Coordinates of C-alpha atoms and ligand atoms in Angstrom, one line a residue:
Chain A
M156 CA 12.9 66.2 -79.9
E157 CA 12.4 63.1 -80.6
L158 CA 13.4 59.9 -79.1
F159 CA 14.0 56.3 -80.6
A160 CA 15.5 53.5 -80.2
L161 CA 17.5 51.3 -82.7
A162 CA 15.8 48.7 -84.5
D163 CA 17.6 45.0 -84.6
V164 CA 20.7 44.6 -82.4
P165 CA 22.3 42.2 -82.5
E166 CA 23.7 40.1 -79.5
I167 CA 26.6 41.7 -78.3
R168 CA 29.4 39.9 -77.5
E169 CA 33.0 40.8 -76.5
G170 CA 34.8 42.5 -78.8
G171 CA 31.8 43.8 -80.2
D172 CA 32.0 47.1 -82.4
L173 CA 29.1 48.6 -80.8
A174 CA 30.2 51.9 -83.1
A175 CA 29.9 50.1 -86.2
V176 CA 26.3 47.9 -85.3
V177 CA 25.1 52.3 -84.4
E178 CA 26.2 53.4 -87.9
E179 CA 24.4 50.0 -90.2
R180 CA 21.3 51.0 -88.1
V181 CA 21.2 55.5 -88.4
D182 CA 22.5 58.1 -90.0
L183 CA 23.0 60.4 -87.4
R184 CA 22.7 64.1 -86.8
A185 CA 25.0 67.1 -85.6
D186 CA 22.0 67.0 -83.1
D187 CA 22.0 63.9 -81.9
V188 CA 22.4 62.1 -79.0
L189 CA 23.9 58.6 -78.9
C190 CA 22.1 57.0 -74.8
V191 CA 24.0 53.6 -74.7
A192 CA 22.5 51.2 -71.5
S193 CA 26.0 50.4 -70.3
T194 CA 25.7 46.3 -70.3
V195 CA 26.4 46.4 -73.9
V196 CA 29.4 47.9 -73.2
S197 CA 29.9 46.1 -71.1
K198 CA 29.1 42.8 -72.4
A199 CA 31.6 44.7 -75.6
E200 CA 34.0 44.9 -73.2
G201 CA 34.4 41.4 -71.6
R202 CA 33.3 42.7 -68.1
T203 CA 32.4 39.9 -67.3
V204 CA 32.5 37.0 -64.3
D205 CA 32.4 33.8 -63.0
L206 CA 31.8 32.9 -59.4
D207 CA 33.9 30.3 -59.8
D208 CA 37.1 32.4 -60.9
V209 CA 36.4 34.6 -57.2
T210 CA 38.7 33.9 -54.3
A211 CA 36.6 35.1 -51.5
S212 CA 38.7 37.3 -48.5
D213 CA 37.5 37.3 -44.8
R214 CA 36.1 40.1 -45.6
A215 CA 33.7 39.6 -48.0
R216 CA 33.2 36.2 -46.3
A217 CA 32.1 38.8 -43.0
I218 CA 29.9 41.3 -45.0
A219 CA 28.2 38.6 -47.2
Q220 CA 27.1 36.2 -43.6
R221 CA 26.0 40.2 -42.0
L222 CA 23.6 40.5 -45.0
E223 CA 22.6 36.8 -44.8
D224 CA 21.7 36.9 -41.3
V225 CA 20.1 40.8 -42.2
T226 CA 18.2 39.7 -44.5
G227 CA 17.3 35.7 -44.1
E228 CA 18.7 35.7 -48.1
A229 CA 21.7 33.3 -48.4
K230 CA 24.8 35.3 -50.2
D231 CA 27.9 34.8 -51.7
P232 CA 30.2 35.6 -50.1
R233 CA 32.2 35.4 -54.5
F234 CA 29.4 37.8 -55.1
A235 CA 30.4 40.5 -52.1
Q236 CA 33.6 40.0 -52.8
V237 CA 33.4 41.0 -56.3
V238 CA 31.4 44.3 -55.4
L239 CA 34.5 45.2 -52.7
D240 CA 36.7 45.0 -56.0
E241 CA 34.6 46.6 -57.9
S242 CA 34.3 49.5 -55.6
T243 CA 37.5 52.2 -53.6
D244 CA 34.4 52.9 -50.9
L245 CA 31.9 51.7 -48.9
V246 CA 28.9 53.7 -48.1
T247 CA 26.7 50.8 -46.5
E248 CA 27.0 47.4 -45.2
A249 CA 24.2 45.9 -44.6
P250 CA 20.8 45.9 -45.1
F251 CA 22.4 46.2 -48.6
L252 CA 25.7 46.3 -50.0
L253 CA 26.2 50.6 -51.0
T254 CA 29.3 51.1 -52.8
E255 CA 31.0 53.8 -54.6
T256 CA 32.5 52.7 -58.0
H257 CA 36.8 53.3 -59.4
F258 CA 34.5 55.9 -61.4
G259 CA 32.6 57.4 -58.9
H260 CA 29.0 56.1 -59.5
V261 CA 27.7 55.0 -56.2
T262 CA 24.7 52.3 -55.7
V263 CA 24.2 49.3 -55.0
N264 CA 26.3 45.9 -55.6
A265 CA 28.7 48.1 -57.8
G266 CA 26.5 48.5 -60.0
I267 CA 27.0 44.4 -61.2
D268 CA 24.4 42.5 -62.9
R269 CA 23.0 39.6 -63.5
S270 CA 20.7 40.4 -65.4
N271 CA 20.9 40.2 -69.9
V272 CA 24.3 38.5 -69.5
P273 CA 24.4 35.4 -71.5
E274 CA 27.3 32.8 -70.8
A275 CA 28.4 34.1 -67.7
D276 CA 27.7 34.8 -64.0
L277 CA 27.5 38.3 -64.1
L278 CA 28.2 41.8 -65.2
L279 CA 30.3 44.1 -64.1
L280 CA 30.4 48.1 -64.7
P281 CA 32.1 49.0 -67.8
E282 CA 35.8 50.0 -65.7
D283 CA 35.9 53.5 -67.6
P284 CA 32.2 55.1 -68.3
S285 CA 32.9 57.9 -69.7
G286 CA 36.6 57.0 -72.0
S287 CA 34.1 53.8 -73.2
A288 CA 32.0 57.0 -74.3
A289 CA 34.4 59.1 -75.1
R290 CA 36.1 56.4 -77.8
L291 CA 32.4 55.8 -79.3
H292 CA 32.1 59.7 -79.5
E293 CA 35.5 59.9 -81.4
E294 CA 34.1 57.2 -83.8
L295 CA 30.2 58.6 -84.5
G296 CA 31.1 61.8 -84.0
V297 CA 27.5 62.7 -81.3
P298 CA 28.1 63.6 -77.6
V299 CA 27.2 60.1 -76.2
V300 CA 26.0 58.6 -73.1
V301 CA 26.7 55.5 -71.3
T302 CA 23.3 55.1 -68.9
D303 CA 22.0 52.7 -65.8
T304 CA 19.6 51.6 -64.6
C305 CA 19.4 52.7 -60.5
G306 CA 17.5 53.3 -57.3
R307 CA 17.6 55.9 -55.3
P308 CA 16.6 57.2 -51.4
F309 CA 13.7 58.7 -50.7
R310 CA 11.6 56.8 -53.7
H311 CA 10.4 53.7 -55.0
G312 CA 12.0 52.3 -57.6
Q313 CA 14.7 53.1 -60.4
R314 CA 15.5 54.8 -63.5
G315 CA 18.1 55.6 -65.6
V316 CA 21.2 57.6 -64.8
T317 CA 24.5 58.8 -66.7
I318 CA 27.3 57.0 -65.5
G319 CA 29.9 58.1 -68.3
W320 CA 29.6 60.8 -71.0
A321 CA 32.0 62.4 -73.6
G322 CA 31.1 64.8 -76.6
M323 CA 28.8 67.6 -73.9
S324 CA 28.9 68.2 -70.9
A325 CA 27.3 66.6 -68.0
S326 CA 25.3 69.6 -66.6
R327 CA 23.2 73.0 -68.0
D328 CA 24.9 75.5 -65.0
W329 CA 22.4 78.6 -64.6
R330 CA 24.1 80.4 -62.6
G331 CA 24.0 83.8 -63.1
E332 CA 21.0 83.5 -65.1
T333 CA 17.1 85.2 -64.1
D334 CA 14.0 83.9 -63.7
R335 CA 10.8 85.7 -66.0
D336 CA 11.3 88.6 -62.5
G337 CA 15.3 89.2 -62.6
R338 CA 16.0 87.3 -59.8
E339 CA 19.2 85.1 -59.2
L340 CA 17.8 81.5 -60.0
G341 CA 17.2 78.5 -57.6
V342 CA 18.5 75.7 -59.3
T343 CA 21.9 76.3 -60.5
V344 CA 23.3 72.8 -62.4
E345 CA 20.4 71.0 -64.5
S346 CA 22.4 67.3 -64.5
V347 CA 21.1 67.2 -68.8
V348 CA 22.7 64.2 -68.7
D349 CA 20.7 62.6 -66.2
E350 CA 17.4 63.4 -67.6
L351 CA 18.6 62.0 -70.6
A352 CA 19.9 58.8 -69.3
A353 CA 15.9 59.3 -67.8
A354 CA 14.4 59.8 -70.7
S355 CA 15.8 57.0 -72.9
N356 CA 15.2 53.8 -70.5
L357 CA 12.0 54.7 -70.9
L358 CA 12.6 53.5 -74.4
T359 CA 15.2 51.0 -73.3
G360 CA 13.2 49.2 -70.6
E361 CA 14.4 46.7 -68.2
G362 CA 13.2 43.3 -69.5
D363 CA 13.8 41.1 -72.8
G364 CA 13.1 44.6 -75.3
G365 CA 16.7 43.8 -76.9
T366 CA 17.2 47.9 -77.3
P367 CA 19.9 49.1 -75.6
L368 CA 20.9 51.6 -78.1
V369 CA 18.8 55.4 -78.0
V370 CA 18.8 58.6 -80.0
V371 CA 17.9 62.0 -78.2
R372 CA 17.0 63.9 -82.0
G373 CA 17.3 68.0 -81.6
F374 CA 18.2 68.4 -77.4
E375 CA 18.9 72.0 -77.4
F376 CA 21.9 71.8 -74.5
G377 CA 21.2 76.0 -75.7
D378 CA 23.3 78.8 -74.3
H379 CA 24.5 78.4 -71.2
D380 CA 27.9 77.0 -69.2
G381 CA 28.6 73.3 -68.7
S382 CA 30.3 71.6 -65.5
D383 CA 31.7 68.2 -66.2
N384 CA 31.0 67.5 -62.3
L385 CA 29.0 64.6 -61.8
F386 CA 30.2 62.1 -59.1
R387 CA 29.7 63.6 -55.3
E388 CA 33.2 63.5 -53.3
Y389 CA 33.3 62.6 -49.8
D390 CA 33.9 65.7 -48.3
D391 CA 31.4 67.5 -51.1
D392 CA 29.0 64.3 -50.0
L393 CA 26.9 65.1 -46.2
I394 CA 24.4 62.0 -46.8
R395 CA 26.8 59.8 -47.8
Q396 CA 29.2 60.7 -44.0
A397 CA 25.8 60.5 -42.5
L398 CA 24.8 56.6 -43.6
Q399 CA 28.8 55.8 -42.8
A400 CA 28.7 56.8 -39.3
W401 CA 25.4 54.5 -38.8
E402 CA 24.8 51.2 -38.3
F403 CA 22.0 49.9 -38.9
P404 CA 20.3 48.4 -36.1
G405 CA 19.4 45.3 -37.8
Chain B
M97 CA 8.2 59.2 -78.7
E98 CA 8.9 62.8 -79.6
L99 CA 8.3 66.0 -76.7
F100 CA 7.7 69.4 -77.6
A101 CA 7.0 72.9 -75.4
L102 CA 3.7 74.5 -75.5
A103 CA 4.4 78.6 -77.0
D104 CA 4.1 81.6 -76.5
V105 CA 2.1 80.1 -72.4
P106 CA 1.4 83.2 -71.3
E107 CA 1.6 84.5 -67.1
I108 CA -0.1 82.1 -64.6
R109 CA -1.7 83.4 -62.5
E110 CA -4.0 82.7 -59.1
G111 CA -7.4 81.0 -60.7
G112 CA -5.6 80.8 -64.0
D113 CA -7.2 77.5 -66.0
L114 CA -4.5 75.5 -66.2
A115 CA -6.7 72.8 -68.9
A116 CA -7.7 76.2 -71.3
V117 CA -4.5 77.0 -71.7
V118 CA -3.1 73.8 -72.6
E119 CA -6.0 73.1 -75.3
E120 CA -5.9 76.2 -76.5
R121 CA -2.7 75.7 -77.9
V122 CA -2.0 71.8 -78.7
D123 CA -5.2 69.5 -80.0
L124 CA -3.6 66.5 -77.7
R125 CA -3.9 62.7 -78.4
A126 CA -4.4 58.7 -77.1
D127 CA -0.9 58.8 -76.8
D128 CA 0.0 62.1 -75.4
V129 CA 1.2 62.9 -71.8
L130 CA 1.3 66.2 -70.2
C131 CA 4.3 67.3 -68.0
V132 CA 3.2 70.3 -66.0
A133 CA 6.1 72.0 -64.3
S134 CA 4.8 72.9 -60.5
T135 CA 5.3 76.3 -60.2
V136 CA 2.4 76.6 -63.1
V137 CA 0.2 74.6 -60.7
S138 CA 1.3 76.3 -57.7
K139 CA 0.5 79.9 -59.8
A140 CA -3.0 78.9 -60.6
E141 CA -3.8 78.0 -57.3
G142 CA -2.5 81.2 -55.0
R143 CA 0.3 78.6 -53.5
T144 CA 1.8 82.1 -53.1
V145 CA 3.7 83.3 -49.4
D146 CA 5.3 86.7 -48.5
L147 CA 7.5 86.8 -45.3
D148 CA 5.9 90.1 -43.6
D149 CA 2.6 87.6 -43.3
V150 CA 4.8 84.7 -41.2
T151 CA 5.1 84.6 -37.8
A152 CA 8.1 82.5 -36.6
S153 CA 7.8 80.5 -33.7
D154 CA 11.0 79.1 -31.1
R155 CA 11.0 75.8 -33.1
A156 CA 11.9 77.9 -36.9
R157 CA 14.2 80.7 -34.9
A158 CA 16.3 78.1 -33.2
I159 CA 16.5 76.1 -37.1
A160 CA 17.4 79.1 -38.8
Q161 CA 20.1 80.3 -36.4
R162 CA 21.5 76.9 -36.7
L163 CA 21.5 77.8 -40.8
E164 CA 22.8 80.6 -40.5
D165 CA 26.0 79.4 -37.6
V166 CA 26.8 76.3 -39.8
T167 CA 26.5 77.6 -43.2
G168 CA 27.3 81.5 -42.2
E169 CA 24.9 82.7 -45.3
A170 CA 21.9 85.0 -43.0
K171 CA 18.5 82.6 -42.8
D172 CA 15.5 84.8 -42.1
P173 CA 13.6 82.3 -39.2
R174 CA 10.3 83.1 -41.2
F175 CA 11.3 80.6 -43.7
A176 CA 12.2 78.1 -41.4
Q177 CA 8.7 78.5 -40.5
V178 CA 7.0 77.9 -43.9
V179 CA 9.0 74.6 -44.3
L180 CA 8.0 73.7 -41.3
D181 CA 4.5 74.9 -42.1
E182 CA 5.2 72.2 -45.2
S183 CA 6.6 69.3 -43.5
T184 CA 5.5 66.4 -42.1
D185 CA 8.9 65.3 -40.7
L186 CA 12.5 66.4 -40.8
V187 CA 14.4 64.7 -41.7
T188 CA 18.3 66.8 -42.0
E189 CA 18.6 70.3 -39.9
A190 CA 21.8 71.7 -40.9
P191 CA 23.8 71.9 -42.9
F192 CA 20.4 72.4 -45.2
L193 CA 16.5 71.9 -43.8
L194 CA 15.9 68.5 -45.9
T195 CA 11.6 67.7 -44.8
E196 CA 9.3 65.5 -46.2
T197 CA 5.8 67.4 -47.1
H198 CA 2.4 66.9 -46.9
F199 CA 2.2 64.4 -49.3
G200 CA 5.4 62.9 -49.1
H201 CA 8.3 64.5 -50.8
V202 CA 11.4 64.7 -49.6
T203 CA 13.5 67.9 -50.7
V204 CA 15.0 70.5 -49.7
N205 CA 13.3 73.3 -47.8
A206 CA 10.2 71.5 -48.7
G207 CA 10.4 72.7 -52.2
I208 CA 9.8 76.1 -51.8
D209 CA 10.8 78.2 -54.9
R210 CA 12.4 82.2 -54.9
S211 CA 12.0 82.1 -59.1
N212 CA 9.6 83.1 -61.2
V213 CA 7.3 83.9 -58.5
P214 CA 6.5 87.7 -59.5
E215 CA 4.0 89.7 -56.5
A216 CA 5.6 87.7 -53.9
D217 CA 7.8 86.1 -51.5
L218 CA 7.7 82.8 -52.2
L219 CA 6.3 79.6 -53.8
L220 CA 4.9 76.5 -52.1
L221 CA 4.8 73.6 -54.1
P222 CA 1.2 72.2 -54.9
E223 CA -1.0 71.0 -51.4
D224 CA -2.1 67.2 -53.5
P225 CA -0.3 67.5 -56.6
S226 CA -1.3 64.0 -57.5
G227 CA -4.9 65.8 -56.6
S228 CA -3.6 68.4 -59.2
A229 CA -2.9 66.4 -61.7
A230 CA -6.5 64.2 -61.7
R231 CA -8.1 67.6 -62.0
L232 CA -5.8 68.2 -65.2
H233 CA -5.9 64.4 -66.5
E234 CA -10.6 65.1 -65.8
E235 CA -10.1 68.0 -68.1
L236 CA -7.9 67.2 -71.1
G237 CA -8.0 63.4 -71.0
V238 CA -4.6 62.6 -70.5
P239 CA -2.0 61.3 -68.5
V240 CA -0.5 64.3 -66.2
V241 CA 2.6 64.3 -64.2
V242 CA 3.3 67.1 -62.5
T243 CA 7.2 67.7 -62.1
D244 CA 10.0 70.0 -59.7
T245 CA 13.3 70.1 -60.1
C246 CA 15.3 69.1 -57.0
G247 CA 19.0 68.0 -56.0
R248 CA 19.4 64.5 -55.5
P249 CA 21.8 61.6 -52.9
F250 CA 25.9 61.5 -54.5
R251 CA 24.8 63.5 -57.3
H252 CA 26.1 67.1 -58.4
G253 CA 23.0 68.8 -60.0
Q254 CA 19.7 68.7 -60.1
R255 CA 17.4 66.7 -62.6
G256 CA 13.3 66.4 -62.7
V257 CA 10.9 64.3 -60.8
T258 CA 7.7 63.7 -61.2
I259 CA 5.7 65.3 -57.6
G260 CA 2.2 64.3 -58.7
W261 CA 0.4 62.0 -61.3
A262 CA -2.7 60.9 -62.5
G263 CA -4.3 58.7 -65.5
M264 CA -0.8 56.2 -65.7
S265 CA 0.4 54.2 -62.8
A266 CA 3.9 56.0 -62.0
S267 CA 5.8 52.5 -62.6
R268 CA 6.5 50.0 -64.4
D269 CA 6.9 46.4 -62.7
W270 CA 8.5 44.4 -64.5
R271 CA 9.0 41.5 -61.9
G272 CA 7.1 38.4 -63.2
E273 CA 9.2 39.4 -66.5
T274 CA 12.5 37.8 -67.8
D275 CA 15.2 39.2 -69.2
R276 CA 16.7 37.3 -73.1
D277 CA 17.9 34.9 -70.9
G278 CA 15.0 33.1 -69.4
R279 CA 16.3 35.5 -66.2
E280 CA 14.5 37.1 -63.4
L281 CA 14.7 40.9 -64.2
G282 CA 17.6 42.3 -61.0
V283 CA 15.7 46.1 -62.2
T284 CA 12.1 45.6 -61.5
V285 CA 10.6 48.5 -60.6
E286 CA 11.5 51.5 -62.9
S287 CA 10.2 54.9 -62.5
V288 CA 8.1 55.6 -65.8
V289 CA 7.1 59.2 -64.0
D290 CA 9.8 60.4 -62.8
E291 CA 12.0 59.2 -66.2
L292 CA 9.1 61.8 -67.8
A293 CA 10.0 64.7 -65.8
A294 CA 12.9 64.2 -66.0
A295 CA 12.8 64.1 -70.3
S296 CA 10.5 67.1 -69.8
N297 CA 12.8 68.7 -67.9
L298 CA 15.2 68.9 -70.4
L299 CA 12.9 71.4 -72.4
T300 CA 10.4 73.2 -69.7
G301 CA 14.8 74.7 -68.3
E302 CA 15.4 76.0 -65.2
G303 CA 14.9 79.8 -66.2
D304 CA 12.7 82.6 -67.5
G305 CA 12.1 80.1 -70.9
G306 CA 8.4 80.8 -70.0
T307 CA 8.2 76.7 -71.0
P308 CA 6.4 75.3 -67.7
L309 CA 4.3 72.6 -70.4
V310 CA 5.5 69.7 -71.9
V311 CA 3.0 67.5 -74.3
V312 CA 5.8 63.9 -74.5
R313 CA 4.2 62.2 -77.6
G314 CA 4.2 58.2 -77.9
F315 CA 5.2 57.1 -74.6
E316 CA 4.7 53.2 -74.6
F317 CA 4.5 52.0 -71.2
G318 CA 3.8 48.6 -72.3
D319 CA 2.4 45.0 -71.4
H320 CA 3.6 45.7 -67.7
D321 CA 1.8 46.0 -64.2
G322 CA 2.2 49.7 -62.6
S323 CA 2.4 50.7 -59.8
D324 CA 1.6 53.7 -57.5
N325 CA 3.8 53.8 -54.9
L326 CA 6.1 56.1 -55.8
F327 CA 7.4 58.1 -52.0
R328 CA 8.7 56.2 -49.5
E329 CA 7.4 55.9 -46.0
Y330 CA 9.5 56.2 -43.2
D331 CA 9.7 52.6 -42.4
D332 CA 10.9 51.7 -45.4
D333 CA 13.6 54.1 -46.2
L334 CA 17.2 52.9 -44.0
I335 CA 18.2 56.8 -45.5
R336 CA 16.1 58.3 -44.0
Q337 CA 17.2 57.1 -40.8
A338 CA 20.0 56.6 -41.4
L339 CA 19.9 61.0 -42.0
Q340 CA 17.3 60.8 -38.5
A341 CA 20.0 59.7 -36.4
W342 CA 22.8 61.5 -37.4
E343 CA 24.0 64.8 -35.8
F344 CA 26.1 67.5 -38.7
P345 CA 28.9 67.3 -36.9
G346 CA 29.4 71.5 -37.7
Ligands
GDP647 N1 20.2 43.9 -78.4 C1 20.5 43.6 -77.3 N2 19.9 44.1 -76.7 C2 20.5 43.9 -75.0 C3 21.8 43.5 -75.8 N3 22.2 42.5 -73.7 C4 20.8 43.6 -73.1 N4 20.3 44.6 -74.7 C5 19.4 45.1 -74.2 O1 19.9 46.4 -73.2 C6 18.1 46.6 -72.6 C7 18.8 47.1 -71.9 O2 18.9 46.0 -70.4 P1 19.3 46.1 -69.3 O3 19.6 44.8 -68.2 O4 18.3 47.2 -68.2 O5 20.8 46.9 -68.8 P2 21.2 47.8 -67.9 O6 21.0 49.3 -67.4 O7 22.4 49.6 -68.4 O8 22.2 47.3 -66.8 C8 17.3 45.8 -72.9 O9 16.0 46.7 -73.4 C9 17.7 44.8 -73.1 O10 16.8 43.6 -73.8 C10 22.4 43.2 -76.4 O11 23.4 42.0 -76.2 N5 21.3 43.5 -77.7
GDP648 N1 4.9 81.2 -69.3 C1 5.6 80.9 -68.5 N2 6.2 80.5 -68.3 C2 6.2 80.0 -66.2 C3 5.9 80.7 -65.1 N3 6.5 79.9 -64.4 C4 7.4 79.5 -64.6 N4 7.5 79.6 -65.8 C5 8.2 78.7 -66.8 O1 8.2 77.1 -66.4 C6 9.4 76.3 -66.6 C7 10.2 76.5 -65.5 O2 10.2 76.6 -64.1 P1 10.6 76.5 -62.9 O3 10.7 77.4 -62.1 O4 12.4 75.9 -63.1 O5 9.6 75.7 -62.2 P2 9.6 74.2 -60.9 O6 11.4 73.0 -62.4 O7 8.0 73.4 -61.6 O8 10.3 74.6 -60.2 C8 10.6 77.6 -67.3 O9 10.8 77.4 -68.0 C9 10.3 79.0 -66.0 O10 10.3 79.5 -67.4 C10 4.5 81.6 -66.2 O11 4.0 81.7 -65.2 N5 4.3 81.0 -67.3
MN649 MN1 22.7 47.5 -64.7
MN650 MN1 18.4 49.1 -67.3
MN651 MN1 10.5 74.3 -58.4
MN652 MN1 12.5 74.0 -62.4

């Protein structure tokens, strides 16, 4: 299996044709998966926001005030408003704002970025990342995953995850398969799209590298059932229920 | 960047020499990282347990009974005892047993496996995975990461993570670096060992593939500061605090 980042990718602007950018730089093969950093998908889709265009509700003001009290850092109520607008559910309000996005992804600040966004204050995640992936998949013919970098419980640091995918299953389902001794497997559902996103992030990086497009060549899904059930629903997510029942003691 | 699994790896038994197994199969290069599934490290280190050798304490019996009541599945109190023995702290007791291992990793059932373990009931994680990685690193000369497959909050399915590493930093620290427009970065600490573990898991798989050893060739850490701070401490882990304050309502 081989991974390479596409070179000389231009600055992506609203209306930018990502499929053309890819096709001009690589002859994709049938065994390729294209990994695309969500930041360039969002830019192409014009998902920028200027804070001057936002009016904070009382709710957003209260959230920002609480965050400011708890962290000791100034918080813009308009930023909290944009996070609320991008979210269907709040998981924690303090000491950080952890929410569920409209497409089911639980992440801090609804995944809104302030880096690598010229000409605007904020960059939202794509509205429907799997829809974006599907359009690219249709044009390019290979499986596409749209990635973001985000944190996770229990461990420091961030890593690449998938927020949208098309042309392949999100997970390999190992149920019904057996180990080397014929026993049932403990691990049953392997989220290969997240493993692909993590792998590609090693090349994408987080800074000014200019490498939002990574090809994974020669990944073999293998002869497994697939599953597209990636984001847990509230009723099926005990950690989220625990977090929502909890009150930050600060 | 290229990844390949070593072929024809034998069954690893207690006392097995993993470094020799690697050296017989590949000429490692200076730009290689060796990813090793913890299961074969544990086997080589004799980390097997037979339930007949375990006596369950009252605490373990109570935990197993609660799990049985909540899940409707029979739970062996001796298994709960082994999990307790491998853990320094319980995060949740129901509906699943989420604990912190002696080396700081938070995972279900202290990462104890029942798959791919011939001749014993259970396989524990290595006692000190970074110590195991350090010994392999010393013998082989390249960075080594020891991986496991485990679940995560908010998302279905499991993916590869690193539980021990040597010869490289756990994370790239992007603090002080800037984005394409000279702005401060939002993402500051990228856990590259977890991204390497996820990548290698795409080749390792979860079943009878017999591919516990994966070489990542040509990964570039780049000119970044490094950090080895991977596992969150209790005081620095709000999600764990929330989970411990919570009581499963079942
Ligand atoms: N060529 C190019 N690279 C970009 C552009 N925007 C971001 N990048 C690069 O894309 C990669 C990922 O950026 P990041 O901010 O981490 O995106 P995210 O993980 O999707 O939120 C980095 O290598 C950036 O330098 C762009 O418009 N053009
Ligand atoms: N060759 C060989 N492969 C093994 C052995 N034990 C496990 N495996 C393989 O190692 C890989 C990882 O196994 P898994 O049970 O998922 O390990 P874990 O993720 O470290 O808990 C799979 O491809 C197994 O078939 C062994 O003793 N020899
Ligand atoms: Mn982002
Ligand atoms: Mn990123
Ligand atoms: Mn395991
Ligand atoms: Mn595994």
